PDB file of C-alpha atoms in Angstrom:
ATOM      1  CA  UNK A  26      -9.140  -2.564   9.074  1.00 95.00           C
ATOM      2  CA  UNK A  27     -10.589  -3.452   5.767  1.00 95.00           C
ATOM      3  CA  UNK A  28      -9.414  -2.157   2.846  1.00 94.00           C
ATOM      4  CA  UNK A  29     -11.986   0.376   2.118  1.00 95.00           C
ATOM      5  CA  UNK A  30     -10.787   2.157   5.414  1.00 96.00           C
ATOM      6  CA  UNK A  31      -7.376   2.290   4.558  1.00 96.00           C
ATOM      7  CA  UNK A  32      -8.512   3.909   0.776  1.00 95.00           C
ATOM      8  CA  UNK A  33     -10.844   6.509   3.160  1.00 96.00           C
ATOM      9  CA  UNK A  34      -7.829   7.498   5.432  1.00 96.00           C
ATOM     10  CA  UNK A  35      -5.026   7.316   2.962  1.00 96.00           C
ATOM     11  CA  UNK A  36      -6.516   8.814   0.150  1.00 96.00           C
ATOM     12  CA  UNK A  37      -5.489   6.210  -2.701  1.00 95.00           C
ATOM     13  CA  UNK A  38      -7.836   3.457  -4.421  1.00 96.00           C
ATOM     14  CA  UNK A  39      -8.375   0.275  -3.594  1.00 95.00           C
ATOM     15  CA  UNK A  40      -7.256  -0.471  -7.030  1.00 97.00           C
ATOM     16  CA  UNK A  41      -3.932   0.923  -6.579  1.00 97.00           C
ATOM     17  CA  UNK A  42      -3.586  -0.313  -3.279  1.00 97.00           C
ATOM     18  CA  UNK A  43      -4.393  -3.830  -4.774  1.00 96.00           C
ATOM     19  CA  UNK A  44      -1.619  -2.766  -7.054  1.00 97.00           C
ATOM     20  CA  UNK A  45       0.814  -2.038  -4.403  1.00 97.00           C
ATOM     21  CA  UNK A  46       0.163  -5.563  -2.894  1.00 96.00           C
ATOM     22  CA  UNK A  47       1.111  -6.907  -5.902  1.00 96.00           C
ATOM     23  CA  UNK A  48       4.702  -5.309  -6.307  1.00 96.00           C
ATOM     24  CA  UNK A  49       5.179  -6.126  -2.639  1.00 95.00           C
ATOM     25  CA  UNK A  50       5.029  -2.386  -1.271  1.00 96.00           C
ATOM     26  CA  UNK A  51       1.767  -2.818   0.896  1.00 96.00           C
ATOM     27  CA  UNK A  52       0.894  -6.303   1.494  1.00 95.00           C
ATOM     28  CA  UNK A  53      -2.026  -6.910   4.304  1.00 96.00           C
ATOM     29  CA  UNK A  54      -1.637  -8.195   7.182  1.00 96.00           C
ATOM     30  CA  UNK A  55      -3.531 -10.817   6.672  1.00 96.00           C
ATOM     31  CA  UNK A  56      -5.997 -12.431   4.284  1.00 95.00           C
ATOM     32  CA  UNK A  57      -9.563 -14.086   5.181  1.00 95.00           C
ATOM     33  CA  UNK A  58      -9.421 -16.916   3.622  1.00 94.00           C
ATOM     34  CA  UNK A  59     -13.521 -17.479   2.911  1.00 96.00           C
ATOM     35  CA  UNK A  60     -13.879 -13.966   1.698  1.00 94.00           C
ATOM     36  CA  UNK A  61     -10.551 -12.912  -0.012  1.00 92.00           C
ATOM     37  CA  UNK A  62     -10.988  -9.429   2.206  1.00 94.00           C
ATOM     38  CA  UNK A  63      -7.834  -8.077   2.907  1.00 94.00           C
ATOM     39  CA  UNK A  64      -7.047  -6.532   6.659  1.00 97.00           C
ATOM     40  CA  UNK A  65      -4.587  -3.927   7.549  1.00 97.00           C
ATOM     41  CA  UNK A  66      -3.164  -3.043  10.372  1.00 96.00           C
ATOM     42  CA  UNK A  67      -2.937   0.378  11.653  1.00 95.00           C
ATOM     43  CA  UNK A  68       0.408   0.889  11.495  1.00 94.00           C
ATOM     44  CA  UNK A  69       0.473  -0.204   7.430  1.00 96.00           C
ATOM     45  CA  UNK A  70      -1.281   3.472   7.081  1.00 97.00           C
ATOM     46  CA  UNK A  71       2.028   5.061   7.354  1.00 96.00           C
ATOM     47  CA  UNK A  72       3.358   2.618   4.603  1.00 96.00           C
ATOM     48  CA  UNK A  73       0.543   3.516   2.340  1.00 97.00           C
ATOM     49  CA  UNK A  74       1.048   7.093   2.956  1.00 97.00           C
ATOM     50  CA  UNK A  75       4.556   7.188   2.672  1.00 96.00           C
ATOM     51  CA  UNK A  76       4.006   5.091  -1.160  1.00 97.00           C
ATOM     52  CA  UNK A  77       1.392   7.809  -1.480  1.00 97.00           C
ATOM     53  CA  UNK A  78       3.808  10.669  -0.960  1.00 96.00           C
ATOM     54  CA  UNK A  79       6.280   9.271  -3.172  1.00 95.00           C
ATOM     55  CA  UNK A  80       3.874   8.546  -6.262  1.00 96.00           C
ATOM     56  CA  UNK A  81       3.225  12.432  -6.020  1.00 96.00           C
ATOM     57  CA  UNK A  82       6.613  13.126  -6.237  1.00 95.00           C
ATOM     58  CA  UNK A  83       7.123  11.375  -9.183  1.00 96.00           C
ATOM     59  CA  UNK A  84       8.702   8.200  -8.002  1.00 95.00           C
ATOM     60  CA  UNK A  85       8.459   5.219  -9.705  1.00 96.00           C
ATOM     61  CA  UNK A  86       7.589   1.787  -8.111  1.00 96.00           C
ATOM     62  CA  UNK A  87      11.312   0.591  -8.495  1.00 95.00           C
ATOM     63  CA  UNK A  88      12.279   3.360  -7.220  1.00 94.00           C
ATOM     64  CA  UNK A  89      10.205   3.242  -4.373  1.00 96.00           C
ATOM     65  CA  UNK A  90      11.482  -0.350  -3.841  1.00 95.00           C
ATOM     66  CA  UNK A  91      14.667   0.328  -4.041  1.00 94.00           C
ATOM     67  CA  UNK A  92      14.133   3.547  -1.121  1.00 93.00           C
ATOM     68  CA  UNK A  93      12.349   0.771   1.197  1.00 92.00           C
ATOM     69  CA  UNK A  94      15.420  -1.421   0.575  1.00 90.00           C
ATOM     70  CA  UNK A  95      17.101   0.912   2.322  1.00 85.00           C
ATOM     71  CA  UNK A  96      18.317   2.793  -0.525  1.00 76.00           C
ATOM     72  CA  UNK A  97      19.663   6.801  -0.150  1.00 74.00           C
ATOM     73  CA  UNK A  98      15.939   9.091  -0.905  1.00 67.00           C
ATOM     74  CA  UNK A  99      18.370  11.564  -1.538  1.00 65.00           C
ATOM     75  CA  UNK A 100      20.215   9.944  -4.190  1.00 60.00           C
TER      76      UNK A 100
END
């Protein structure tokens, strides 16, 4: 799925979810190379949701690194 679908079902903006690319949270699963679009695959939704979940509870992007590291959420 294209970007735009993952923004519709997830509920965050393509900007941030170009932002989450770039700090190597939600990377695509692959790339067209003629068109720079950026495909996900369904199972990335739960990713994005799970960053999205986070965010909202105040979770910053190291930390969220650090919990898909395998770091302790409850610590």
């Amino acid at each position: 799925m294209r970007i735009k679908e993952v923004e519709e079902l997830v509920g965050i903006t393509k900007k941030n979810i170009r932002f989450y690319e770039k700090e190597g949270l939600l990377r695509p699963a692959s790339v067209d190379e003629w068109s720079g679009y950026r495909f996900y695959e369904t199972a990335q939704l739960e990713t994005a949701a799970r960053i999205k979940s986070y965010r909202q509870l105040g979770f910053t992007i190291e930390e969220i690194k650090a919990v898909f590291s395998g770091a302790d959420v409850k610590a």
